[in-house]
Amino acid sequence: MKKLLAGTLLTALTLAGCGSGSGGSGEESSTLKIGASNVPHAEILEQAKPLLEEQGVTLEIETYQDYILPNQDLEGGEIDANYFQHIPYLEDQKQEFGYDFVSAGGIHIEPIGIYSKKHASLDELPDGATILMSNSVADHGRILSMLEAEGLIKLDEGVEKTAAEVSDVVENPKNLEFDANYEAALLVQMYESGEGDAVLINSNYAIDAGLNPLEDSIALESSDSPYANIIAVRAEDEGNENVAKLVEVLHSEEIKDFMLEEWGGAIVPAE
């Protein structure tokens, strides 16, 4: 009987020590499972892994090729956090799907680049040029603000820039045609095949495809962009100690230096 009780107690203690680090109930474990895009997110996390290990936290990294599954899996509890999205996209996802997520901290900025197989500069874009862009509405304000900064269009002064849509363009001297019918991950393929006159591509997809945003784009979003990529968690885990340690490590000078050295300014640490 004593052996049976001892075995039962050992099993219970073993189970209590497992789990994925959710802070909703019970003790936080020393393992944190995070979902991330391949580049640069997962690569940055790999650099953070040994630093986090020194603080007693084992980081498990699950990689994703799209922008939908990481939030679905966070909602379902398959992962404890994700690292792939910026605040406007997160807010759009929360509104559309009812996710109860919060940001644990901004980590880096991935400037969007304008790429073209046909034209060497924005000045060369012809009248009626076709501009290919993501079908993610959360990215439209960002893209249109960039095009406005480059002098290609003018947006309605009364519109909030992050929420701007094509219908908010009030001046379009080159009569640009906007084609927003593509998944963000497919835009590199459209560029490589020579579709459109210009293609706007997120840096993570560009880098993953072997492009250098600084050298291959004909224009690059300013480094003071407010679209920092964040660590997102369920609201119940906002105070999770392991997540706080991860964010602290990702804000360290060692990780910031890695970003700048590895990508030469194509990936910029968030302030």
Short mmCIF file of N, CA, C and O in Angstrom, two decimals, residues 73-193:
data_model
loop_
_atom_site.label_atom_id
_atom_site.label_comp_id
_atom_site.label_asym_id
_atom_site.label_seq_id
_atom_site.Cartn_x
_atom_site.Cartn_y
_atom_site.Cartn_z
N ASP A 73 -3.21 28.46 -33.09
CA ASP A 73 -2.57 27.55 -32.14
C ASP A 73 -2.37 28.20 -30.78
O ASP A 73 -2.41 27.52 -29.75
N LEU A 74 -2.16 29.51 -30.76
CA LEU A 74 -2.06 30.21 -29.48
C LEU A 74 -3.40 30.17 -28.77
O LEU A 74 -3.48 29.92 -27.57
N GLU A 75 -4.46 30.40 -29.52
CA GLU A 75 -5.81 30.34 -28.96
C GLU A 75 -6.12 28.95 -28.43
O GLU A 75 -6.72 28.79 -27.36
N GLY A 76 -5.68 27.92 -29.16
CA GLY A 76 -5.97 26.54 -28.77
C GLY A 76 -5.07 25.99 -27.70
O GLY A 76 -5.30 24.86 -27.22
N GLY A 77 -4.03 26.73 -27.31
CA GLY A 77 -3.14 26.27 -26.25
C GLY A 77 -2.01 25.38 -26.71
O GLY A 77 -1.26 24.85 -25.88
N GLU A 78 -1.86 25.19 -28.04
CA GLU A 78 -0.75 24.37 -28.54
C GLU A 78 0.60 25.04 -28.31
O GLU A 78 1.63 24.38 -28.24
N ILE A 79 0.60 26.37 -28.24
CA ILE A 79 1.81 27.14 -27.95
C ILE A 79 1.48 28.16 -26.87
O ILE A 79 0.30 28.46 -26.61
N ASP A 80 2.52 28.68 -26.21
CA ASP A 80 2.32 29.64 -25.12
C ASP A 80 2.40 31.09 -25.57
O ASP A 80 1.93 31.99 -24.88
N ALA A 81 3.05 31.31 -26.71
CA ALA A 81 3.23 32.67 -27.24
C ALA A 81 3.53 32.55 -28.72
O ALA A 81 3.83 31.46 -29.21
N ASN A 82 3.42 33.66 -29.44
CA ASN A 82 3.90 33.64 -30.82
C ASN A 82 4.65 34.93 -31.13
O ASN A 82 4.51 35.93 -30.43
N TYR A 83 5.44 34.86 -32.19
CA TYR A 83 6.31 35.96 -32.56
C TYR A 83 6.36 36.02 -34.08
O TYR A 83 7.11 35.30 -34.71
N PHE A 84 5.50 36.85 -34.66
CA PHE A 84 5.45 36.97 -36.12
C PHE A 84 4.69 38.21 -36.59
O PHE A 84 4.80 38.60 -37.74
N GLN A 85 3.92 38.85 -35.68
CA GLN A 85 2.96 39.86 -36.11
C GLN A 85 3.20 41.20 -35.43
O GLN A 85 3.87 41.28 -34.41
N HIS A 86 2.64 42.26 -36.04
CA HIS A 86 2.69 43.58 -35.43
C HIS A 86 1.31 43.92 -34.85
O HIS A 86 0.33 43.20 -35.08
N ILE A 87 1.26 45.02 -34.10
CA ILE A 87 0.04 45.39 -33.39
C ILE A 87 -1.18 45.58 -34.30
O ILE A 87 -2.26 45.05 -34.01
N PRO A 88 -1.09 46.32 -35.42
CA PRO A 88 -2.27 46.47 -36.27
C PRO A 88 -2.82 45.13 -36.76
O PRO A 88 -4.05 44.95 -36.82
N TYR A 89 -1.93 44.19 -37.10
CA TYR A 89 -2.40 42.88 -37.53
C TYR A 89 -3.06 42.14 -36.37
O TYR A 89 -4.11 41.52 -36.53
N LEU A 90 -2.45 42.22 -35.20
CA LEU A 90 -3.02 41.58 -34.02
C LEU A 90 -4.42 42.12 -33.72
O LEU A 90 -5.35 41.35 -33.46
N GLU A 91 -4.56 43.44 -33.78
CA GLU A 91 -5.86 44.03 -33.49
C GLU A 91 -6.90 43.62 -34.53
O GLU A 91 -8.08 43.39 -34.19
N ASP A 92 -6.48 43.51 -35.78
CA ASP A 92 -7.39 43.06 -36.83
C ASP A 92 -7.83 41.62 -36.58
O ASP A 92 -9.01 41.29 -36.74
N GLN A 93 -6.90 40.78 -36.18
CA GLN A 93 -7.21 39.37 -35.89
C GLN A 93 -8.13 39.25 -34.67
O GLN A 93 -9.05 38.43 -34.66
N LYS A 94 -7.90 40.07 -33.67
CA LYS A 94 -8.74 40.05 -32.48
C LYS A 94 -10.18 40.44 -32.82
O LYS A 94 -11.14 39.84 -32.32
N GLN A 95 -10.32 41.44 -33.68
CA GLN A 95 -11.65 41.89 -34.08
C GLN A 95 -12.36 40.83 -34.91
O GLN A 95 -13.56 40.60 -34.75
N GLU A 96 -11.59 40.17 -35.80
CA GLU A 96 -12.21 39.20 -36.70
C GLU A 96 -12.52 37.87 -36.01
O GLU A 96 -13.57 37.26 -36.26
N PHE A 97 -11.64 37.42 -35.12
CA PHE A 97 -11.79 36.09 -34.54
C PHE A 97 -12.08 36.08 -33.04
O PHE A 97 -12.29 35.03 -32.46
N GLY A 98 -12.06 37.25 -32.41
CA GLY A 98 -12.37 37.31 -31.00
C GLY A 98 -11.26 36.84 -30.09
O GLY A 98 -11.51 36.51 -28.92
N TYR A 99 -10.03 36.82 -30.57
CA TYR A 99 -8.90 36.39 -29.75
C TYR A 99 -8.72 37.34 -28.57
O TYR A 99 -8.82 38.56 -28.71
N ASP A 100 -8.40 36.77 -27.41
CA ASP A 100 -8.10 37.57 -26.23
C ASP A 100 -6.59 37.55 -26.01
O ASP A 100 -6.08 36.90 -25.10
N PHE A 101 -5.87 38.26 -26.89
CA PHE A 101 -4.41 38.29 -26.87
C PHE A 101 -3.91 39.68 -26.50
O PHE A 101 -4.59 40.69 -26.74
N VAL A 102 -2.71 39.73 -25.96
CA VAL A 102 -2.05 41.00 -25.67
C VAL A 102 -0.59 40.92 -26.11
O VAL A 102 -0.05 39.84 -26.31
N SER A 103 0.02 42.08 -26.24
CA SER A 103 1.44 42.14 -26.57
C SER A 103 2.26 42.13 -25.30
O SER A 103 1.99 42.88 -24.36
N ALA A 104 3.29 41.27 -25.27
CA ALA A 104 4.21 41.23 -24.14
C ALA A 104 5.42 42.12 -24.39
O ALA A 104 6.25 42.31 -23.50
N GLY A 105 5.52 42.66 -25.62
CA GLY A 105 6.63 43.56 -25.93
C GLY A 105 6.98 43.55 -27.40
O GLY A 105 6.88 42.52 -28.07
N GLY A 106 7.37 44.72 -27.94
CA GLY A 106 7.83 44.82 -29.32
C GLY A 106 9.30 44.44 -29.41
O GLY A 106 10.09 44.82 -28.55
N ILE A 107 9.67 43.69 -30.46
CA ILE A 107 11.03 43.16 -30.55
C ILE A 107 11.82 43.76 -31.72
O ILE A 107 12.94 44.21 -31.54
N HIS A 108 11.25 43.75 -32.91
CA HIS A 108 11.99 44.27 -34.06
C HIS A 108 11.04 44.76 -35.14
O HIS A 108 9.85 44.48 -35.11
N ILE A 109 11.61 45.50 -36.08
CA ILE A 109 10.83 46.02 -37.20
C ILE A 109 11.38 45.42 -38.49
O ILE A 109 12.59 45.31 -38.68
N GLU A 110 10.47 44.97 -39.36
CA GLU A 110 10.84 44.44 -40.67
C GLU A 110 10.33 45.42 -41.73
O GLU A 110 9.17 45.38 -42.11
N PRO A 111 11.17 46.31 -42.21
CA PRO A 111 10.71 47.27 -43.22
C PRO A 111 10.17 46.57 -44.47
O PRO A 111 10.80 45.63 -44.97
N ILE A 112 9.02 47.00 -44.95
CA ILE A 112 8.49 46.48 -46.21
C ILE A 112 9.29 47.09 -47.37
O ILE A 112 9.63 48.27 -47.34
N GLY A 113 9.61 46.28 -48.35
CA GLY A 113 10.34 46.77 -49.51
C GLY A 113 9.49 46.76 -50.76
O GLY A 113 8.54 45.98 -50.88
N ILE A 114 9.81 47.66 -51.69
CA ILE A 114 9.17 47.67 -53.00
C ILE A 114 10.16 47.06 -53.99
O ILE A 114 11.30 47.51 -54.10
N TYR A 115 9.74 46.01 -54.68
CA TYR A 115 10.61 45.27 -55.60
C TYR A 115 10.04 45.32 -57.01
O TYR A 115 8.82 45.35 -57.20
N SER A 116 10.93 45.31 -57.99
CA SER A 116 10.47 45.34 -59.38
C SER A 116 11.48 44.65 -60.29
O SER A 116 12.69 44.88 -60.16
N LYS A 117 10.99 43.81 -61.18
CA LYS A 117 11.83 43.19 -62.21
C LYS A 117 11.91 44.08 -63.45
O LYS A 117 12.76 43.88 -64.31
N LYS A 118 11.02 45.07 -63.52
CA LYS A 118 10.89 45.87 -64.74
C LYS A 118 11.46 47.29 -64.62
O LYS A 118 11.79 47.91 -65.64
N HIS A 119 11.54 47.80 -63.40
CA HIS A 119 11.92 49.19 -63.22
C HIS A 119 12.99 49.31 -62.14
O HIS A 119 12.92 48.65 -61.10
N ALA A 120 13.98 50.17 -62.38
CA ALA A 120 15.11 50.32 -61.46
C ALA A 120 14.84 51.32 -60.35
O ALA A 120 15.61 51.41 -59.39
N SER A 121 13.77 52.09 -60.47
CA SER A 121 13.44 53.07 -59.44
C SER A 121 11.95 53.38 -59.49
O SER A 121 11.26 53.05 -60.47
N LEU A 122 11.46 54.03 -58.45
CA LEU A 122 10.06 54.42 -58.41
C LEU A 122 9.75 55.45 -59.49
O LEU A 122 8.64 55.49 -60.03
N ASP A 123 10.73 56.28 -59.83
CA ASP A 123 10.54 57.30 -60.86
C ASP A 123 10.23 56.68 -62.22
O ASP A 123 9.58 57.31 -63.07
N GLU A 124 10.70 55.45 -62.43
CA GLU A 124 10.48 54.79 -63.71
C GLU A 124 9.10 54.14 -63.84
O GLU A 124 8.73 53.68 -64.93
N LEU A 125 8.35 54.08 -62.76
CA LEU A 125 7.02 53.46 -62.85
C LEU A 125 6.18 54.23 -63.86
O LEU A 125 6.04 55.45 -63.76
N PRO A 126 5.58 53.53 -64.81
CA PRO A 126 4.80 54.22 -65.86
C PRO A 126 3.41 54.60 -65.39
O PRO A 126 2.94 54.16 -64.34
N ASP A 127 2.75 55.40 -66.17
CA ASP A 127 1.35 55.74 -65.89
C ASP A 127 0.52 54.45 -65.95
O ASP A 127 0.66 53.66 -66.88
N GLY A 128 -0.30 54.24 -64.91
CA GLY A 128 -1.14 53.05 -64.86
C GLY A 128 -0.41 51.81 -64.37
O GLY A 128 -0.91 50.69 -64.55
N ALA A 129 0.76 51.97 -63.75
CA ALA A 129 1.53 50.83 -63.25
C ALA A 129 0.71 50.01 -62.26
O ALA A 129 -0.06 50.56 -61.46
N THR A 130 0.89 48.69 -62.31
CA THR A 130 0.19 47.79 -61.40
C THR A 130 1.05 47.50 -60.18
O THR A 130 2.20 47.06 -60.31
N ILE A 131 0.49 47.74 -59.01
CA ILE A 131 1.20 47.53 -57.75
C ILE A 131 0.58 46.32 -57.05
O ILE A 131 -0.60 46.33 -56.71
N LEU A 132 1.37 45.27 -56.83
CA LEU A 132 0.88 44.07 -56.15
C LEU A 132 1.16 44.19 -54.66
O LEU A 132 2.27 44.54 -54.25
N MET A 133 0.17 43.86 -53.85
CA MET A 133 0.31 43.98 -52.40
C MET A 133 -0.48 42.91 -51.68
O MET A 133 -1.33 42.23 -52.27
N SER A 134 -0.19 42.74 -50.41
CA SER A 134 -0.84 41.72 -49.59
C SER A 134 -2.35 41.93 -49.52
O SER A 134 -2.84 43.06 -49.53
N ASN A 135 -3.08 40.81 -49.38
CA ASN A 135 -4.53 40.92 -49.20
C ASN A 135 -4.90 41.12 -47.74
O ASN A 135 -6.08 41.16 -47.40
N SER A 136 -3.89 41.22 -46.87
CA SER A 136 -4.15 41.48 -45.45
C SER A 136 -4.50 42.95 -45.27
O SER A 136 -3.65 43.83 -45.45
N VAL A 137 -5.74 43.22 -44.91
CA VAL A 137 -6.20 44.60 -44.73
C VAL A 137 -5.36 45.33 -43.69
O VAL A 137 -5.14 46.54 -43.79
N ALA A 138 -4.86 44.58 -42.70
CA ALA A 138 -4.05 45.19 -41.65
C ALA A 138 -2.76 45.79 -42.20
O ALA A 138 -2.16 46.66 -41.57
N ASP A 139 -2.31 45.33 -43.38
CA ASP A 139 -1.09 45.85 -43.99
C ASP A 139 -1.33 47.02 -44.94
O ASP A 139 -0.40 47.71 -45.33
N HIS A 140 -2.58 47.23 -45.32
CA HIS A 140 -2.86 48.22 -46.36
C HIS A 140 -2.49 49.64 -45.93
O HIS A 140 -1.91 50.40 -46.71
N GLY A 141 -2.84 50.01 -44.70
CA GLY A 141 -2.50 51.35 -44.23
C GLY A 141 -0.99 51.56 -44.21
O GLY A 141 -0.49 52.63 -44.56
N ARG A 142 -0.29 50.53 -43.80
CA ARG A 142 1.18 50.59 -43.76
C ARG A 142 1.76 50.80 -45.16
O ARG A 142 2.64 51.64 -45.38
N ILE A 143 1.26 50.01 -46.11
CA ILE A 143 1.76 50.08 -47.48
C ILE A 143 1.42 51.42 -48.12
O ILE A 143 2.27 52.07 -48.75
N LEU A 144 0.19 51.87 -47.94
CA LEU A 144 -0.24 53.13 -48.55
C LEU A 144 0.50 54.32 -47.93
O LEU A 144 0.85 55.28 -48.62
N SER A 145 0.78 54.23 -46.62
CA SER A 145 1.55 55.29 -45.97
C SER A 145 2.96 55.35 -46.53
O SER A 145 3.53 56.44 -46.71
N MET A 146 3.52 54.19 -46.83
CA MET A 146 4.86 54.14 -47.42
C MET A 146 4.85 54.76 -48.82
O MET A 146 5.73 55.54 -49.17
N LEU A 147 3.84 54.41 -49.61
CA LEU A 147 3.74 54.97 -50.96
C LEU A 147 3.51 56.48 -50.92
O LEU A 147 4.02 57.22 -51.77
N GLU A 148 2.79 56.94 -49.91
CA GLU A 148 2.58 58.38 -49.75
C GLU A 148 3.91 59.06 -49.39
O GLU A 148 4.24 60.12 -49.91
N ALA A 149 4.68 58.42 -48.49
CA ALA A 149 5.97 58.98 -48.09
C ALA A 149 6.93 59.07 -49.28
O ALA A 149 7.80 59.95 -49.33
N GLU A 150 6.74 58.16 -50.24
CA GLU A 150 7.59 58.16 -51.44
C GLU A 150 7.08 59.13 -52.51
O GLU A 150 7.67 59.26 -53.58
N GLY A 151 5.96 59.80 -52.22
CA GLY A 151 5.43 60.80 -53.14
C GLY A 151 4.60 60.24 -54.28
O GLY A 151 4.28 60.96 -55.23
N LEU A 152 4.22 58.96 -54.20
CA LEU A 152 3.46 58.34 -55.30
C LEU A 152 1.96 58.62 -55.20
O LEU A 152 1.27 58.67 -56.22
N ILE A 153 1.46 58.76 -53.99
CA ILE A 153 0.02 59.00 -53.78
C ILE A 153 -0.15 59.99 -52.64
O ILE A 153 0.82 60.34 -51.95
N LYS A 154 -1.40 60.40 -52.42
CA LYS A 154 -1.74 61.20 -51.25
C LYS A 154 -3.01 60.63 -50.65
O LYS A 154 -3.97 60.36 -51.38
N LEU A 155 -3.01 60.46 -49.32
CA LEU A 155 -4.17 59.91 -48.63
C LEU A 155 -5.04 61.03 -48.07
O LEU A 155 -4.55 62.15 -47.82
N ASP A 156 -6.30 60.72 -47.88
CA ASP A 156 -7.23 61.67 -47.26
C ASP A 156 -6.67 62.08 -45.90
O ASP A 156 -6.31 61.24 -45.08
N GLU A 157 -6.56 63.37 -45.66
CA GLU A 157 -5.98 63.87 -44.42
C GLU A 157 -6.76 63.44 -43.18
O GLU A 157 -6.22 63.39 -42.09
N GLY A 158 -8.03 63.12 -43.36
CA GLY A 158 -8.84 62.76 -42.21
C GLY A 158 -8.78 61.30 -41.80
O GLY A 158 -9.36 60.92 -40.78
N VAL A 159 -8.05 60.49 -42.55
CA VAL A 159 -8.02 59.06 -42.27
C VAL A 159 -6.84 58.72 -41.36
O VAL A 159 -5.77 59.33 -41.45
N GLU A 160 -7.06 57.80 -40.44
CA GLU A 160 -5.98 57.27 -39.61
C GLU A 160 -5.09 56.43 -40.51
O GLU A 160 -5.55 55.49 -41.15
N LYS A 161 -3.80 56.75 -40.55
CA LYS A 161 -2.89 56.12 -41.49
C LYS A 161 -2.88 54.59 -41.39
O LYS A 161 -2.88 53.88 -42.40
N THR A 162 -2.87 54.05 -40.17
CA THR A 162 -2.79 52.60 -40.01
C THR A 162 -4.05 51.89 -40.50
O THR A 162 -4.03 50.70 -40.78
N ALA A 163 -5.16 52.65 -40.62
CA ALA A 163 -6.42 52.05 -41.06
C ALA A 163 -6.76 52.43 -42.50
O ALA A 163 -7.85 52.11 -42.98
N ALA A 164 -5.85 53.10 -43.19
CA ALA A 164 -6.12 53.57 -44.55
C ALA A 164 -6.35 52.40 -45.51
O ALA A 164 -5.74 51.34 -45.38
N GLU A 165 -7.23 52.62 -46.48
CA GLU A 165 -7.51 51.65 -47.52
C GLU A 165 -7.34 52.34 -48.88
O GLU A 165 -7.21 53.56 -48.95
N VAL A 166 -7.35 51.56 -49.93
CA VAL A 166 -7.15 52.11 -51.27
C VAL A 166 -8.19 53.20 -51.57
O VAL A 166 -7.89 54.19 -52.23
N SER A 167 -9.38 53.03 -51.03
CA SER A 167 -10.44 54.02 -51.27
C SER A 167 -10.13 55.38 -50.63
O SER A 167 -10.78 56.38 -50.94
N ASP A 168 -9.13 55.41 -49.74
CA ASP A 168 -8.75 56.66 -49.08
C ASP A 168 -7.69 57.44 -49.87
O ASP A 168 -7.27 58.52 -49.44
N VAL A 169 -7.27 56.91 -51.01
CA VAL A 169 -6.31 57.62 -51.87
C VAL A 169 -7.05 58.75 -52.58
O VAL A 169 -8.00 58.51 -53.32
N VAL A 170 -6.60 59.99 -52.36
CA VAL A 170 -7.27 61.15 -52.97
C VAL A 170 -6.47 61.75 -54.12
O VAL A 170 -7.02 62.49 -54.94
N GLU A 171 -5.18 61.45 -54.15
CA GLU A 171 -4.35 61.90 -55.27
C GLU A 171 -3.49 60.74 -55.74
O GLU A 171 -2.85 60.07 -54.94
N ASN A 172 -3.51 60.49 -57.06
CA ASN A 172 -2.80 59.35 -57.64
C ASN A 172 -2.28 59.77 -59.02
O ASN A 172 -2.80 59.35 -60.05
N PRO A 173 -1.26 60.65 -59.05
CA PRO A 173 -0.81 61.24 -60.31
C PRO A 173 -0.35 60.24 -61.37
O PRO A 173 -0.48 60.51 -62.57
N LYS A 174 0.14 59.08 -60.96
CA LYS A 174 0.56 58.07 -61.93
C LYS A 174 -0.56 57.08 -62.26
O LYS A 174 -0.34 56.13 -63.01
N ASN A 175 -1.73 57.31 -61.68
CA ASN A 175 -2.88 56.41 -61.90
C ASN A 175 -2.51 54.95 -61.61
O ASN A 175 -2.80 54.04 -62.39
N LEU A 176 -1.86 54.76 -60.48
CA LEU A 176 -1.44 53.42 -60.10
C LEU A 176 -2.65 52.51 -59.89
O LEU A 176 -3.68 52.93 -59.35
N GLU A 177 -2.52 51.27 -60.33
CA GLU A 177 -3.56 50.26 -60.13
C GLU A 177 -3.12 49.33 -58.99
O GLU A 177 -2.03 48.75 -59.05
N PHE A 178 -3.93 49.21 -57.95
CA PHE A 178 -3.57 48.41 -56.80
C PHE A 178 -4.24 47.04 -56.87
O PHE A 178 -5.47 46.94 -56.94
N ASP A 179 -3.43 46.00 -56.83
CA ASP A 179 -3.92 44.62 -56.87
C ASP A 179 -3.59 43.97 -55.53
O ASP A 179 -2.45 43.58 -55.29
N ALA A 180 -4.59 43.87 -54.67
CA ALA A 180 -4.38 43.34 -53.32
C ALA A 180 -5.05 41.98 -53.16
O ALA A 180 -5.83 41.76 -52.24
N ASN A 181 -4.72 41.07 -54.05
CA ASN A 181 -5.37 39.75 -54.05
C ASN A 181 -4.42 38.60 -53.74
O ASN A 181 -4.67 37.46 -54.10
N TYR A 182 -3.33 38.90 -53.02
CA TYR A 182 -2.31 37.88 -52.82
C TYR A 182 -1.99 37.65 -51.34
O TYR A 182 -1.89 38.61 -50.57
N GLU A 183 -1.83 36.38 -50.98
CA GLU A 183 -1.31 36.06 -49.66
C GLU A 183 0.11 36.62 -49.58
O GLU A 183 0.87 36.57 -50.55
N ALA A 184 0.47 37.15 -48.41
CA ALA A 184 1.79 37.78 -48.26
C ALA A 184 2.92 36.83 -48.65
O ALA A 184 3.92 37.25 -49.24
N ALA A 185 2.76 35.55 -48.34
CA ALA A 185 3.81 34.58 -48.62
C ALA A 185 4.01 34.34 -50.11
O ALA A 185 5.06 33.82 -50.53
N LEU A 186 3.02 34.69 -50.94
CA LEU A 186 3.10 34.43 -52.39
C LEU A 186 3.67 35.61 -53.17
O LEU A 186 3.95 35.49 -54.36
N LEU A 187 3.88 36.74 -52.51
CA LEU A 187 4.31 37.93 -53.22
C LEU A 187 5.73 37.79 -53.79
O LEU A 187 6.04 38.35 -54.84
N VAL A 188 6.59 37.05 -53.10
CA VAL A 188 7.94 36.82 -53.64
C VAL A 188 7.85 36.07 -54.96
O VAL A 188 8.54 36.39 -55.93
N GLN A 189 6.97 35.08 -55.00
CA GLN A 189 6.77 34.30 -56.23
C GLN A 189 6.28 35.19 -57.36
O GLN A 189 6.73 35.05 -58.52
N MET A 190 5.37 36.11 -57.05
CA MET A 190 4.87 37.02 -58.07
C MET A 190 5.99 37.93 -58.59
O MET A 190 6.08 38.20 -59.79
N TYR A 191 6.84 38.38 -57.68
CA TYR A 191 7.98 39.21 -58.08
C TYR A 191 8.94 38.42 -58.96
O TYR A 191 9.37 38.91 -60.02
N GLU A 192 9.28 37.22 -58.54
CA GLU A 192 10.24 36.40 -59.29
C GLU A 192 9.73 36.08 -60.70
O GLU A 192 10.52 35.96 -61.64
N SER A 193 8.42 35.96 -60.84
CA SER A 193 7.85 35.65 -62.15
C SER A 193 7.60 36.90 -62.99
O SER A 193 7.10 36.81 -64.12
#
